[in-house]
XYZ file of C-alpha atoms in Angstrom:
463
model
C 29.113 15.777 -23.466
C 26.062 15.241 -21.297
C 26.342 15.265 -17.348
C 23.429 13.821 -15.728
C 23.188 15.190 -12.164
C 21.079 11.725 -10.118
C 21.087 8.228 -10.878
C 17.637 6.840 -9.269
C 15.050 5.699 -12.615
C 15.281 8.362 -14.355
C 18.220 9.601 -14.193
C 20.209 6.124 -15.254
C 17.102 5.779 -18.025
C 17.822 9.052 -19.822
C 21.876 8.391 -19.251
C 21.277 4.822 -21.212
C 19.007 6.064 -24.338
C 22.097 8.851 -24.386
C 24.275 6.691 -24.599
C 21.885 4.573 -26.740
C 21.729 7.396 -29.270
C 25.737 8.052 -29.299
C 26.438 10.915 -26.910
C 28.975 10.305 -24.249
C 27.562 10.827 -20.373
C 28.305 10.809 -17.460
C 26.152 10.645 -14.444
C 26.854 11.779 -11.193
C 25.031 10.668 -7.762
C 26.682 9.802 -4.616
C 24.961 6.423 -4.046
C 23.256 5.389 -7.530
C 19.882 3.371 -7.595
C 19.504 3.793 -4.069
C 17.762 7.130 -4.185
C 13.606 7.218 -4.204
C 13.851 4.407 -6.682
C 15.463 1.920 -4.534
C 12.213 2.588 -1.863
C 9.383 2.406 -4.666
C 6.841 -0.026 -5.483
C 7.352 -0.023 -9.432
C 3.499 0.583 -10.414
C 2.970 0.932 -13.635
C -0.510 2.494 -12.813
C -1.756 4.958 -14.464
C -5.196 4.114 -14.682
C -5.804 3.090 -11.149
C -4.309 5.995 -9.516
C -6.471 8.792 -12.117
C -8.054 11.061 -9.978
C -10.411 14.054 -11.671
C -8.213 16.944 -11.431
C -5.003 14.658 -12.988
C -6.309 13.829 -16.274
C -3.280 15.981 -17.964
C -1.121 13.519 -15.772
C -3.408 10.471 -16.887
C -2.502 11.065 -20.414
C 1.275 11.261 -19.864
C 0.948 8.018 -17.671
C -0.929 5.935 -20.171
C 1.457 6.849 -23.130
C 4.781 5.579 -20.824
C 3.027 2.377 -19.866
C 2.528 1.878 -23.381
C 6.651 2.542 -23.984
C 7.220 -0.047 -21.180
C 7.675 -3.413 -23.042
C 9.862 -2.040 -25.569
C 11.825 -0.259 -22.874
C 12.106 -3.458 -21.199
C 12.845 -5.468 -23.859
C 15.437 -3.093 -24.799
C 17.663 -2.750 -21.295
C 17.098 -6.118 -20.770
C 18.900 -7.193 -23.910
C 21.845 -4.244 -23.229
C 21.943 -5.407 -19.901
C 22.537 -8.917 -21.168
C 19.596 -10.427 -19.121
C 18.314 -12.752 -21.747
C 19.115 -15.717 -20.552
C 17.694 -14.950 -16.694
C 16.099 -17.828 -14.837
C 13.028 -17.082 -12.543
C 13.351 -17.771 -9.238
C 16.491 -16.323 -8.939
C 17.389 -14.132 -5.549
C 16.306 -10.659 -6.362
C 19.647 -9.015 -4.608
C 22.035 -11.266 -6.760
C 22.645 -8.240 -8.797
C 21.985 -6.670 -12.092
C 21.873 -10.633 -13.625
C 18.934 -11.178 -10.787
C 16.118 -13.245 -12.331
C 12.725 -12.079 -11.590
C 10.233 -14.674 -9.964
C 8.294 -16.455 -11.253
C 6.250 -15.809 -14.642
C 2.312 -15.631 -14.034
C -0.471 -16.149 -16.734
C -1.452 -12.959 -18.591
C 1.738 -11.157 -18.661
C 1.385 -8.895 -21.955
C -2.707 -8.145 -21.342
C -3.722 -4.022 -21.197
C -4.189 -1.612 -22.583
C -0.194 -0.363 -21.969
C 1.541 -3.317 -22.342
C -0.292 -5.682 -25.132
C 1.586 -5.869 -28.550
C 3.831 -2.825 -27.691
C 7.105 -5.239 -26.980
C 10.173 -5.868 -28.771
C 12.962 -7.878 -29.929
C 15.520 -8.501 -27.393
C 16.417 -8.903 -23.577
C 13.187 -10.701 -21.175
C 11.476 -8.143 -19.431
C 10.466 -10.605 -16.818
C 14.195 -9.810 -15.491
C 13.024 -6.869 -13.965
C 9.365 -8.304 -12.872
C 7.196 -6.428 -15.487
C 3.900 -7.957 -14.446
C 0.488 -7.123 -16.148
C -1.877 -8.601 -13.948
C -3.430 -4.830 -13.326
C -4.381 -3.352 -9.853
C -7.968 -3.985 -7.790
C -9.084 -0.996 -5.865
C -11.701 -2.223 -3.369
C -14.251 -1.475 -1.175
C -15.632 -2.095 2.510
C -18.872 0.401 2.843
C -21.579 2.254 0.959
C -19.613 5.204 0.982
C -15.925 3.610 -0.968
C -18.308 1.900 -2.828
C -20.259 5.184 -4.267
C -16.616 6.668 -4.580
C -15.869 3.632 -6.775
C -18.843 4.133 -9.004
C -18.194 7.953 -9.718
C -14.471 6.889 -10.546
C -15.224 3.489 -12.838
C -17.891 6.149 -14.464
C -14.883 8.694 -14.950
C -12.783 6.252 -16.587
C -15.665 5.140 -18.905
C -15.549 8.455 -20.207
C -11.966 8.124 -20.709
C -11.873 5.476 -22.808
C -10.064 3.646 -20.314
C -10.768 0.035 -19.014
C -11.695 -0.884 -15.779
C -14.329 -3.318 -14.457
C -16.985 -3.071 -11.572
C -16.882 -6.486 -9.707
C -18.808 -7.865 -6.255
C -17.355 -8.488 -3.042
C -17.251 -12.187 -4.110
C -16.143 -11.676 -7.537
C -12.627 -9.731 -5.601
C -12.603 -12.974 -3.635
C -12.502 -15.579 -6.136
C -9.883 -12.917 -7.470
C -7.449 -12.786 -4.602
C -8.982 -15.080 -2.156
C -6.933 -13.308 0.814
C -8.665 -10.622 0.670
C -11.239 -9.988 3.636
C -14.522 -11.222 3.697
C -15.443 -7.676 4.396
C -14.575 -6.457 0.959
C -17.831 -6.170 -0.446
C -17.152 -4.498 -3.715
C -14.481 -3.500 -6.376
C -12.515 -2.249 -9.630
C -10.063 -3.625 -11.251
C -7.753 -2.609 -13.932
C -6.975 -4.648 -16.221
C -4.554 -2.490 -18.055
C -2.458 -1.671 -14.789
C 0.995 -3.283 -14.076
C 4.630 -2.914 -12.335
C 7.566 -3.664 -12.152
C 10.648 -4.373 -9.298
C 12.540 -0.595 -9.641
C 15.353 -2.417 -7.666
C 16.060 -4.442 -11.300
C 15.771 -2.030 -13.453
C 17.906 0.226 -12.074
C 20.231 -2.874 -11.288
C 19.985 -3.429 -15.150
C 20.422 0.511 -16.176
C 23.607 0.608 -14.614
C 24.956 -2.402 -15.895
C 23.893 -1.342 -19.565
C 25.500 1.899 -19.282
C 28.671 -0.249 -18.035
C 28.555 -1.889 -21.343
C 27.803 1.129 -23.773
C 30.651 2.635 -21.626
C 29.565 5.048 -19.842
C 31.058 6.486 -16.440
C 29.476 6.890 -12.969
C 30.913 9.407 -10.638
C 29.976 8.461 -7.215
C 29.706 11.821 -5.651
C 27.530 14.832 -4.414
C 27.467 17.612 -7.208
C 27.486 20.878 -5.108
C 26.908 23.654 -7.639
C 26.056 24.593 -11.645
C 29.100 25.758 -13.039
C 28.164 28.777 -15.344
C 30.000 31.001 -17.737
C 27.609 33.947 -18.199
C 24.364 33.303 -18.851
C 25.379 29.690 -19.745
C 25.278 26.490 -17.497
C 28.881 24.585 -18.560
C 29.535 22.206 -16.505
C 29.492 20.878 -12.342
C 31.386 21.465 -9.143
C 31.879 17.842 -7.005
C 32.415 17.985 -3.524
C 35.376 15.895 -1.871
C 34.429 12.586 0.286
C 33.736 13.091 3.914
C 36.223 10.478 5.627
C 35.708 7.718 6.954
C 33.225 7.316 9.062
C 31.740 10.131 9.183
C 28.964 10.349 6.615
C 25.539 11.719 6.626
C 24.868 9.147 9.984
C 21.382 9.276 11.523
C 20.557 13.429 9.909
C 18.089 12.359 7.563
C 18.775 13.844 4.400
C 17.980 10.657 2.392
C 16.578 6.779 2.570
C 17.031 5.592 5.885
C 16.395 2.017 6.647
C 17.190 -1.519 8.108
C 18.853 -2.157 4.690
C 16.913 -4.897 3.959
C 20.210 -7.510 4.142
C 22.156 -4.337 2.089
C 23.236 -3.116 5.127
C 21.700 -0.473 6.887
C 20.681 3.883 6.119
C 21.804 2.666 2.477
C 19.072 4.448 -0.494
C 18.646 7.866 -1.249
C 22.199 9.282 0.585
C 21.790 13.385 0.321
C 24.678 14.149 -1.784
C 28.156 14.072 0.007
C 27.550 11.222 1.768
C 30.049 8.681 2.319
C 30.132 5.783 -0.634
C 28.184 3.104 0.011
C 31.434 0.842 1.498
C 32.731 4.021 3.697
C 35.775 3.966 1.372
C 37.176 7.292 0.102
C 39.955 7.082 -3.268
C 42.160 9.615 -4.112
C 41.218 11.837 -6.711
C 40.283 10.587 -10.123
C 40.765 7.312 -8.522
C 38.880 3.707 -9.676
C 37.595 1.934 -6.142
C 38.665 -0.968 -7.459
C 35.274 -2.730 -7.507
C 31.634 -2.758 -8.458
C 28.826 -0.644 -6.861
C 26.383 -3.241 -5.545
C 24.401 -2.243 -7.794
C 26.675 -3.440 -11.037
C 28.381 -0.402 -12.512
C 31.712 0.731 -12.032
C 32.054 3.745 -10.366
C 35.221 6.251 -9.671
C 34.634 8.529 -6.433
C 36.184 11.931 -6.657
C 37.595 14.609 -4.615
C 36.437 18.294 -5.381
C 36.556 18.875 -9.026
C 34.902 20.277 -11.452
C 33.476 18.187 -15.151
C 32.569 20.167 -18.068
C 29.203 19.384 -20.245
C 27.470 20.835 -22.969
C 24.533 19.900 -21.036
C 23.809 18.977 -17.468
C 20.104 17.554 -17.294
C 19.088 18.060 -13.750
C 17.177 14.835 -12.166
C 17.988 14.752 -8.726
C 14.595 14.650 -7.882
C 14.033 15.888 -3.978
C 17.075 17.549 -4.245
C 17.172 19.613 -7.170
C 15.729 23.154 -6.500
C 19.307 23.102 -3.909
C 20.908 23.235 -7.206
C 18.955 25.306 -9.755
C 15.373 27.263 -9.392
C 12.666 24.804 -10.168
C 9.731 23.594 -7.734
C 10.533 20.789 -6.330
C 9.700 19.934 -2.826
C 10.350 16.630 -0.633
C 7.294 15.139 0.327
C 8.342 11.757 2.942
C 6.765 8.138 2.547
C 7.440 5.093 4.257
C 7.253 1.667 2.665
C 8.000 -1.703 4.095
C 8.487 -5.207 2.251
C 7.596 -8.635 3.786
C 8.429 -11.999 2.420
C 6.364 -15.203 2.191
C 7.174 -18.152 0.970
C 4.755 -18.081 -1.555
C 3.031 -14.924 -3.133
C -0.002 -13.832 -0.812
C -1.576 -11.993 -4.262
C -1.709 -12.105 -8.246
C -2.164 -9.028 -8.510
C -1.927 -5.321 -7.062
C -4.595 -4.476 -4.732
C -5.598 -1.332 -3.313
C -8.027 0.223 -1.471
C -8.778 3.676 1.075
C -8.795 2.490 5.025
C -9.419 5.122 8.210
C -8.790 7.463 5.346
C -5.743 7.166 3.999
C -4.875 5.142 0.488
C -2.948 2.096 1.011
C -1.800 -0.293 -1.605
C -0.059 -4.036 -1.636
C 2.134 -4.551 -4.848
C 3.700 -8.258 -5.286
C 6.878 -9.667 -6.584
C 7.208 -12.958 -8.566
C 9.834 -14.208 -5.414
C 7.226 -13.833 -2.634
C 7.712 -10.425 -1.217
C 4.805 -8.125 -1.060
C 5.585 -4.003 -0.873
C 3.206 -2.030 1.782
C 2.859 1.483 0.859
C 2.912 4.135 1.448
C 2.489 6.984 3.712
C 2.773 11.202 2.287
C 3.504 13.582 4.016
C 4.866 17.473 3.704
C 7.603 16.823 6.516
C 10.587 18.397 4.328
C 13.915 16.353 4.646
C 13.347 14.527 7.430
C 13.532 10.510 6.721
C 13.740 8.861 9.348
C 10.891 5.850 9.213
C 8.955 6.347 12.141
C 6.489 3.619 14.483
C 3.574 5.228 13.835
C 4.025 5.581 9.693
C 4.356 1.487 9.727
C 1.465 0.932 12.016
C -0.553 2.721 10.030
C 0.518 0.682 6.868
C 0.315 -2.499 8.870
C -3.352 -1.375 10.276
C -4.517 -0.638 6.705
C -2.638 -3.494 4.987
C -3.869 -5.678 7.371
C -8.086 -4.602 6.895
C -7.133 -5.325 2.880
C -5.433 -8.573 3.811
C -5.456 -10.031 7.336
C -2.960 -12.479 6.355
C -0.312 -10.210 6.227
C 0.241 -10.097 9.271
C 1.675 -13.617 9.376
C 4.757 -12.514 7.366
C 8.018 -11.905 7.923
C 9.265 -7.887 7.686
C 11.985 -7.656 4.809
C 12.483 -4.103 5.097
C 11.994 -0.690 5.778
C 12.622 2.815 4.118
C 11.467 6.288 4.251
C 12.162 8.300 1.445
C 11.366 11.653 -0.210
C 9.294 12.152 -3.589
C 9.787 14.790 -5.965
C 6.939 16.840 -6.003
C 5.785 19.870 -8.191
C 3.063 22.804 -7.155
C 0.334 20.611 -10.134
C 1.559 16.904 -9.418
C 3.318 17.241 -12.987
C 7.460 16.339 -13.831
C 9.135 18.752 -15.191
C 10.270 17.860 -18.376
C 12.962 20.080 -20.860
C 15.130 22.870 -21.771
C 15.243 25.400 -18.707
C 15.440 29.432 -19.267
C 19.537 28.686 -19.001
C 21.421 27.715 -21.844
C 23.037 24.165 -21.275
C 20.552 23.114 -18.385
C 17.295 20.503 -18.970
C 15.146 19.314 -16.175
C 14.335 15.366 -16.132
C 12.656 15.826 -12.576
C 9.137 16.404 -10.430
C 7.976 13.028 -11.619
C 6.772 12.967 -7.366
C 5.230 9.429 -7.361
C 5.430 7.967 -10.949
C 8.850 8.507 -11.552
C 8.805 4.810 -12.658
C 6.292 4.740 -14.597
C 7.118 8.231 -16.829
C 10.839 7.108 -17.195
C 10.275 5.888 -20.876
C 8.114 9.249 -21.642
C 10.432 11.056 -20.141
C 13.579 9.749 -22.009
C 11.711 10.339 -24.928
C 10.438 13.868 -24.778
C 14.273 14.255 -24.169
C 15.495 12.482 -27.326
C 12.853 14.726 -29.406
C 10.783 11.216 -30.019
C 7.648 13.105 -28.439
C 6.166 16.167 -29.048
C 2.758 16.789 -28.319
C 2.954 15.781 -24.808
C 6.218 17.488 -23.972
C 4.396 21.083 -23.273
C 2.652 19.510 -20.511
C 5.547 18.966 -18.992
C 7.232 21.853 -19.725
C 9.161 24.129 -17.679
C 7.821 27.522 -18.950
C 4.814 26.751 -17.336
C 6.309 27.917 -13.709
C 7.499 31.561 -13.462
C 10.991 32.447 -13.443
C 12.315 28.567 -13.686
C 16.381 28.680 -14.481
């Protein structure tokens, strides 16, 4: 049996693909689907996020983006989402609709012609209108010119646009926008829908999701043989305001949900006896159980615990704080992702099909601090307003702060560790949603060439 420690988009994707391959899997996480994936914007944007020093990460992102259509089709089929209706409530559970379908879906370097028969990827709000990176001044325009030349050398599709052409594509852009760069191959997806679908697909495949904290890895000699679980905390204790996980106003889900640090109480706060079923489904759809202190034996433990991975094994992963907000309007304000640099900081706006607009994100080296701060939200709104002035009229639907799992070289750590029985799939930083399909392919042995870029062997002393 494989035990997957961590129930974010990476961990759930790995578990689902292994279950599809006939493996017995158990996912252990105190709040599945409520971590970094819950707060993520869901940008599938390897092209627009490229920097001069991250060519290896670009290769990983482009390869994973090409896998997304088949990944989405198979997932929605397994989750029974083929008949989803656009415009349904996005928080209605795993079967919620995707919002309106938009023209041009399937275009671009990654999504064209790579789909697969099966479910309906629109149920995940998978869209492919591209990313528009805009500039305000001469320095910004020069930077975009350099970026365009760099991407052209790499053979990546981009289009240089004037300010007028940018506003023709997105009429709500500020009049001060002087030019832009369109990456037509970029796409995006709703991570909350993805994790909900993964939990449903796992349930339909007979996999188990245990809502508990892993306190340590079990070892026999030099081999990892399983995990030890902590008992649930008494009702009403929880992790409170300690900042040990995702926090926010809940956006209608109840306050304080998110990446609760392992050991926090479950979503309802209820405790159960050892091994007992909770008697209800989690909000994300999968039937789960809560455990008292117990051991789970495994042939292999796959560590997908994100920013918390370093607490269980010697792996160079650190938390990188990000604050993000979601705004809501009756009609979509934008038709594609828009990003730019304002006051020296990068800001992006990601539209959902149901009218929601995701604005993000700060990048802060603050350890495990997950407080939502007035300063962080002010900076997001200030910078986003420079791009699209009309956002100040939108309703605030949700605010959240969370922890990305960063590594020294910004590349994920995927593959067997130096310890038998332990495998890593962590350190995806801001690319967990994008890289989920490629991560599963690497672990299943379907992708050999790129696996070396992510190998744990590039770090000394990792185990």
